[in-house]
CSV table of C-alpha atoms in Angstrom, one decimal:
chain,number,residue,atom,x,y,z
A,1,MET,CA,30.5,13.4,-30.1
A,2,GLY,CA,29.9,12.5,-26.9
A,3,GLY,CA,30.1,13.7,-23.2
A,4,GLU,CA,28.5,13.5,-19.7
A,5,VAL,CA,27.0,15.7,-17.7
A,6,ARG,CA,26.9,15.4,-13.7
A,7,ALA,CA,23.6,16.6,-12.0
A,8,ARG,CA,22.4,16.7,-8.1
A,9,VAL,CA,18.6,17.6,-7.5
A,10,PHE,CA,17.1,18.1,-4.7
A,11,SER,CA,13.6,16.4,-5.4
A,12,LEU,CA,12.7,14.9,-8.7
A,13,PHE,CA,8.8,14.4,-9.3
A,14,TYR,CA,7.3,11.1,-11.0
A,15,GLY,CA,3.5,10.8,-10.6
A,16,ASP,CA,2.5,10.8,-6.9
A,17,TYR,CA,6.5,9.8,-6.0
A,18,THR,CA,9.3,12.1,-4.7
A,19,TRP,CA,12.9,11.2,-4.9
A,20,SER,CA,15.2,13.4,-2.8
A,21,PRO,CA,18.1,13.6,-2.8
A,22,VAL,CA,18.8,12.4,-6.5
A,23,LYS,CA,22.7,12.4,-7.8
A,24,ALA,CA,22.7,11.1,-11.7
A,25,ARG,CA,25.6,10.8,-14.4
A,26,VAL,CA,24.0,11.6,-18.0
A,27,LEU,CA,26.7,9.8,-20.8
A,28,LEU,CA,25.7,11.1,-23.9
A,29,SER,CA,26.6,9.5,-27.2
A,30,PRO,CA,25.5,9.4,-30.8
A,31,ASN,CA,22.8,6.3,-30.5
A,32,GLN,CA,22.0,6.5,-26.8
A,33,VAL,CA,21.8,8.5,-23.8
A,34,LYS,CA,22.3,6.4,-20.3
A,35,VAL,CA,21.7,8.2,-17.0
A,36,VAL,CA,23.7,6.3,-14.3
A,37,VAL,CA,21.7,7.0,-11.0
A,38,GLU,CA,24.3,6.8,-8.1
A,39,LYS,CA,21.9,8.0,-5.6
A,40,ALA,CA,17.9,8.2,-5.3
A,41,LEU,CA,16.0,8.2,-2.1
A,42,ILE,CA,12.3,7.7,-2.1
A,43,CYS,CA,10.5,7.7,1.5
A,44,GLY,CA,14.2,6.5,2.8
A,45,ILE,CA,14.4,3.6,0.3
A,46,ALA,CA,17.6,3.6,-1.9
A,47,THR,CA,16.8,2.7,-5.5
A,48,PRO,CA,20.3,3.6,-7.3
A,49,GLY,CA,20.3,2.1,-11.0
A,50,THR,CA,20.6,2.8,-14.6
A,51,ILE,CA,18.2,4.0,-17.5
A,52,THR,CA,19.1,4.1,-20.8
A,53,PHE,CA,17.4,5.6,-24.0
A,54,LEU,CA,18.1,4.0,-27.2
A,55,PRO,CA,16.3,4.5,-30.6
A,56,GLY,CA,12.6,3.3,-30.1
A,57,LYS,CA,13.3,1.5,-26.9
A,58,ILE,CA,14.0,2.4,-23.2
A,59,THR,CA,16.3,-0.1,-20.7
A,60,MET,CA,16.7,-0.2,-17.0
A,61,LYS,CA,18.0,-1.6,-14.2
A,62,ILE,CA,17.4,-0.7,-10.7
A,63,LYS,CA,18.5,-1.9,-7.0
A,64,VAL,CA,15.9,-1.3,-4.1
A,65,ARG,CA,17.2,-1.2,-0.7
A,66,THR,CA,16.7,-0.3,2.7
A,67,ARG,CA,17.7,-1.4,6.3
A,68,LYS,CA,15.8,-1.2,9.5
A,69,ARG,CA,13.8,1.8,8.4
A,70,ASP,CA,10.8,3.0,10.4
A,71,PHE,CA,7.6,1.4,9.0
A,72,GLY,CA,5.0,4.4,9.7
A,73,SER,CA,7.3,6.9,8.6
A,74,ALA,CA,7.7,5.3,5.3
A,75,LEU,CA,4.2,4.4,4.5
A,76,TYR,CA,3.0,7.9,5.2
A,77,CYS,CA,6.0,9.2,2.9
A,78,LEU,CA,4.2,6.6,0.3
A,79,PHE,CA,0.6,7.2,1.0
A,80,ASP,CA,0.2,10.5,2.7
A,81,GLU,CA,-1.5,8.8,5.3
A,82,GLU,CA,-0.8,9.0,9.5
A,83,ARG,CA,-0.8,6.2,11.7
A,84,LEU,CA,-0.7,3.1,9.5
A,85,ALA,CA,1.8,1.1,11.0
A,86,GLN,CA,4.6,1.0,13.8
A,87,GLY,CA,7.6,-0.9,13.8
A,88,THR,CA,11.0,-1.0,11.4
A,89,PHE,CA,11.6,-2.8,8.0
A,90,SER,CA,14.2,-3.8,5.8
A,91,LEU,CA,14.0,-4.4,2.3
A,92,LYS,CA,16.1,-5.3,-0.8
A,93,GLY,CA,15.5,-6.4,-4.3
A,94,TYR,CA,16.1,-5.4,-8.4
A,95,LEU,CA,14.3,-4.4,-11.1
A,96,THR,CA,14.8,-5.0,-14.8
A,97,ALA,CA,12.8,-3.3,-17.5
A,98,ARG,CA,12.4,-2.6,-21.4
A,99,GLY,CA,10.1,-1.5,-23.8
A,100,LYS,CA,8.8,1.6,-26.1
A,101,GLU,CA,6.7,3.7,-23.8
A,102,ASP,CA,6.2,1.4,-20.4
A,103,PRO,CA,8.9,-0.7,-19.8
A,104,LEU,CA,7.4,-1.7,-16.5
A,105,SER,CA,4.2,-3.4,-18.1
A,106,GLU,CA,5.8,-4.4,-21.4
A,107,ASP,CA,8.7,-6.4,-20.5
A,108,SER,CA,10.0,-6.3,-16.7
A,109,THR,CA,11.3,-9.1,-14.0
A,110,GLY,CA,12.6,-8.6,-10.4
A,111,GLU,CA,12.7,-9.6,-7.3
A,112,PHE,CA,11.7,-8.3,-3.7
A,113,HIS,CA,12.6,-9.3,-0.1
A,114,PHE,CA,10.4,-7.6,2.6
A,115,LYS,CA,11.2,-8.0,6.4
A,116,ALA,CA,9.6,-6.2,9.4
A,117,GLY,CA,10.5,-6.5,13.0
A,118,ARG,CA,8.2,-6.3,16.0
A,119,GLY,CA,5.5,-3.7,15.2
A,120,ARG,CA,2.0,-3.3,15.3
A,121,VAL,CA,-0.6,-2.2,12.0
A,122,TYR,CA,-3.2,0.2,13.0
A,123,ARG,CA,-5.0,1.0,9.8
A,124,LEU,CA,-4.8,-1.4,6.6
A,125,THR,CA,-8.1,-2.0,4.3
A,126,LEU,CA,-6.7,-5.4,3.3
A,127,LEU,CA,-6.1,-6.6,6.9
A,128,SER,CA,-9.7,-4.9,8.5
A,129,LYS,CA,-11.5,-6.6,5.6
A,130,ILE,CA,-10.2,-10.0,6.3
A,131,PHE,CA,-11.0,-9.2,10.1
A,132,ALA,CA,-14.0,-8.0,9.2
A,133,VAL,CA,-15.4,-11.6,7.6
A,134,LEU,CA,-14.2,-13.7,10.1
A,135,ASN,CA,-15.7,-11.8,12.8
A,136,VAL,CA,-19.1,-13.1,12.3
A,137,THR,CA,-18.0,-16.5,12.4
A,138,GLU,CA,-18.8,-18.7,15.7
A,139,ILE,CA,-15.0,-19.0,16.6
A,140,PHE,CA,-13.8,-15.3,16.2
A,141,LYS,CA,-16.4,-13.5,16.9
A,142,GLY,CA,-15.6,-10.7,19.5
A,143,LYS,CA,-12.2,-12.2,19.4
A,144,LEU,CA,-10.1,-10.4,16.6
A,145,PRO,CA,-8.0,-7.2,17.2
A,146,ASP,CA,-9.6,-3.7,16.9
A,147,LEU,CA,-7.3,-1.9,14.5
A,148,ALA,CA,-8.1,1.7,15.1
A,149,LYS,CA,-8.1,1.2,19.0
A,150,GLU,CA,-5.1,-1.4,19.7
A,151,GLY,CA,-3.7,-2.0,16.3
A,152,PHE,CA,-2.5,-6.0,15.1
A,153,ALA,CA,0.4,-6.7,17.0
A,154,TYR,CA,3.0,-8.7,15.5
A,155,SER,CA,6.5,-10.2,16.2
A,156,SER,CA,7.8,-10.5,12.5
A,157,MET,CA,6.3,-9.9,9.3
A,158,LYS,CA,8.3,-11.5,5.6
A,159,VAL,CA,7.1,-11.2,2.3
A,160,ASN,CA,9.2,-12.5,-0.9
A,161,ALA,CA,7.5,-11.7,-4.1
A,162,HIS,CA,9.1,-11.6,-8.0
A,163,PHE,CA,7.9,-9.2,-10.4
A,164,LYS,CA,6.7,-9.8,-13.9
A,165,ASN,CA,5.3,-7.7,-16.8
A,166,GLY,CA,3.5,-5.0,-13.8
A,167,VAL,CA,2.6,-8.0,-11.7
A,168,LEU,CA,4.1,-8.6,-8.2
A,169,LEU,CA,3.7,-12.1,-7.8
A,170,VAL,CA,3.6,-13.1,-4.0
A,171,ASP,CA,5.6,-16.3,-3.4
A,172,GLU,CA,5.6,-16.1,0.3
A,173,GLY,CA,3.5,-14.0,2.7
A,174,ILE,CA,3.8,-14.5,6.4
A,175,ILE,CA,2.9,-12.5,9.7
A,176,ASN,CA,3.6,-13.9,12.9
A,177,GLY,CA,0.9,-12.2,14.6
A,178,ASP,CA,1.0,-12.3,18.4
A,179,SER,CA,-2.7,-13.6,18.3
A,180,MET,CA,-2.6,-15.3,15.0
A,181,LYS,CA,-0.4,-16.4,12.1
A,182,ILE,CA,-1.2,-15.2,8.9
A,183,PHE,CA,-0.2,-16.9,5.4
A,184,ALA,CA,-0.9,-15.4,1.8
A,185,ASP,CA,0.4,-16.0,-1.6
A,186,GLY,CA,-1.0,-15.0,-4.8
A,187,ARG,CA,-0.7,-11.6,-7.5
A,188,VAL,CA,-1.1,-7.8,-7.3
A,189,ASP,CA,-1.5,-6.4,-10.6
A,190,PHE,CA,-0.2,-2.8,-10.3
A,191,VAL,CA,-1.4,-2.2,-14.1
A,192,LYS,CA,-4.7,-2.8,-13.9
A,193,GLU,CA,-5.1,-2.2,-10.0
A,194,ARG,CA,-6.3,-5.7,-9.3
A,195,LEU,CA,-5.4,-8.5,-6.8
A,196,ASN,CA,-5.9,-12.3,-6.2
A,197,LEU,CA,-4.8,-13.5,-3.1
A,198,THR,CA,-5.3,-16.5,-1.0
A,199,VAL,CA,-4.9,-15.9,2.8
A,200,LEU,CA,-4.9,-18.7,5.4
A,201,VAL,CA,-5.6,-17.5,9.3
A,202,ALA,CA,-4.3,-19.9,12.2
A,203,PRO,CA,-5.4,-18.2,15.6
A,204,PHE,CA,-3.4,-19.3,18.9
A,205,LYS,CA,-6.0,-18.7,21.3
A,206,THR,CA,-9.3,-19.9,20.0
A,207,LEU,CA,-8.4,-23.8,19.5
A,208,ASP,CA,-10.6,-24.7,22.8
A,209,THR,CA,-13.4,-22.6,21.3
A,210,VAL,CA,-12.9,-24.4,17.8
A,211,VAL,CA,-13.6,-27.7,19.8
A,212,SER,CA,-16.7,-26.6,20.9
A,213,HIS,CA,-18.3,-25.4,18.4
A,214,ILE,CA,-17.0,-28.3,16.4
A,215,PRO,CA,-16.9,-31.3,18.5
A,216,LEU,CA,-15.6,-33.5,15.3
A,217,LEU,CA,-12.0,-31.8,15.5
A,218,GLY,CA,-11.5,-32.6,19.2
A,219,ARG,CA,-9.5,-35.5,18.0
A,220,VAL,CA,-6.9,-33.9,16.3
A,221,LEU,CA,-6.5,-31.1,18.7
A,222,THR,CA,-5.5,-33.4,21.6
A,223,GLY,CA,-2.9,-35.8,22.2
A,224,LYS,CA,0.8,-35.8,22.0
A,225,SER,CA,1.0,-34.0,18.6
A,226,ARG,CA,-1.4,-30.8,18.9
A,227,THR,CA,-2.9,-30.0,15.1
A,228,LEU,CA,-2.9,-26.1,14.2
A,229,VAL,CA,-6.4,-24.7,13.1
A,230,SER,CA,-6.5,-22.7,10.2
A,231,PHE,CA,-9.0,-20.7,8.2
A,232,PRO,CA,-8.8,-19.7,4.3
A,233,VAL,CA,-10.0,-16.8,2.9
A,234,ARG,CA,-10.1,-15.4,-0.9
A,235,VAL,CA,-9.0,-11.7,-1.6
A,236,THR,CA,-9.8,-10.0,-5.3
A,237,GLY,CA,-11.1,-7.4,-6.7
A,238,LYS,CA,-9.5,-3.4,-6.8
A,239,LEU,CA,-6.5,-2.8,-5.1
A,240,ALA,CA,-8.3,0.2,-3.0
A,241,ASP,CA,-11.0,-1.7,-2.2
A,242,PRO,CA,-10.9,-5.8,-2.3
A,243,THR,CA,-13.5,-8.4,-1.5
A,244,VAL,CA,-13.0,-10.9,0.9
A,245,ILE,CA,-14.6,-14.2,0.7
A,246,PRO,CA,-14.5,-17.6,3.0
A,247,LEU,CA,-12.6,-20.5,1.0
A,248,SER,CA,-13.2,-24.0,1.1
A,249,PRO,CA,-10.0,-25.9,2.2
A,250,THR,CA,-9.7,-27.9,-1.4
A,251,ALA,CA,-9.4,-24.7,-2.7
A,252,VAL,CA,-6.1,-24.0,-0.9
A,253,GLY,CA,-2.8,-24.6,-3.4
A,254,SER,CA,-0.1,-26.9,-2.3
A,255,GLY,CA,2.3,-24.4,-2.3
A,256,LEU,CA,0.7,-22.0,0.2
A,257,LEU,CA,0.2,-25.0,2.9
A,258,GLY,CA,3.7,-26.2,2.3
A,259,ILE,CA,4.7,-22.6,3.4
A,260,MET,CA,2.4,-22.7,6.4
A,261,LYS,CA,3.7,-26.3,7.4
A,262,ARG,CA,7.3,-25.6,7.2
A,263,THR,CA,7.0,-22.6,9.4
A,264,ILE,CA,4.9,-23.8,12.0
A,265,GLU,CA,6.3,-27.3,12.1
A,266,MET,CA,3.3,-28.8,13.2
A,267,PRO,CA,0.2,-30.4,11.9
A,268,VAL,CA,-2.3,-28.1,10.0
A,269,ARG,CA,-5.7,-28.8,9.5
A,270,ILE,CA,-7.7,-26.3,7.1
A,271,ILE,CA,-11.4,-25.8,7.9
A,272,THR,CA,-14.2,-23.3,6.7
A,273,PRO,CA,-15.5,-21.7,10.1
A,274,PRO,CA,-19.0,-21.9,10.8
A,275,VAL,CA,-20.9,-18.5,10.6
A,276,LYS,CA,-23.0,-17.7,13.3
A,277,LYS,CA,-26.5,-18.4,12.9
A,278,GLY,CA,-28.3,-15.0,12.2
A,279,ASP,CA,-25.7,-13.3,10.9
């Protein structure tokens, strides 16, 4: 015995998230129930795929895609917070998983590619904390943007990542800001709600300041081949309240350094920014 049920629902709720609208076919057979999701939008992001229920096992294959979606509207929909950012973004990827109770954390793999065009970030805890750490140094003091007032303007943003058993592994994260470039790699554990990222911040407008505070660097910032200076930090701890600390240049992996060099196509010098005395 078997059969097929076609379903259309205006909204489908799972935890804190809502898919709307949803169109699916439910295929019934003696040993399994297969749900073919033909249409399912979450905050304007399409997530079609299949979910199969077998005796003692659940499997799923989901595609993720959207193109030139409003960034601010999507973030408001996902996190219920206004004025986080403005601009547009595109996202594509896939996710496969299988398991007995929680396939995403038990046995899952995936790949995601995120791109954003020109925009501005107004509120982002991670970025705010990085700026707070750098803002007390000699080089950056008073020069970093105030996110709440003016926002952080960028020309483009890109993240390439893969997913494994509940952990998002960031292979390449790049923000081309108007005043600096930011590079990152690391991991975000959604099961434990923790993260561990290495971030490089490369300012555009403070090279003269760098030379004045660290005269020995003058020799690498002059001449025919100018060297871009970058400053490393580590972001760890809880997703909702991460901790940011300055890093030693030797703690930066070759993978992240390679991403930076390929992107800017010029020599890079990584240093730990000097902290202003008395701060």
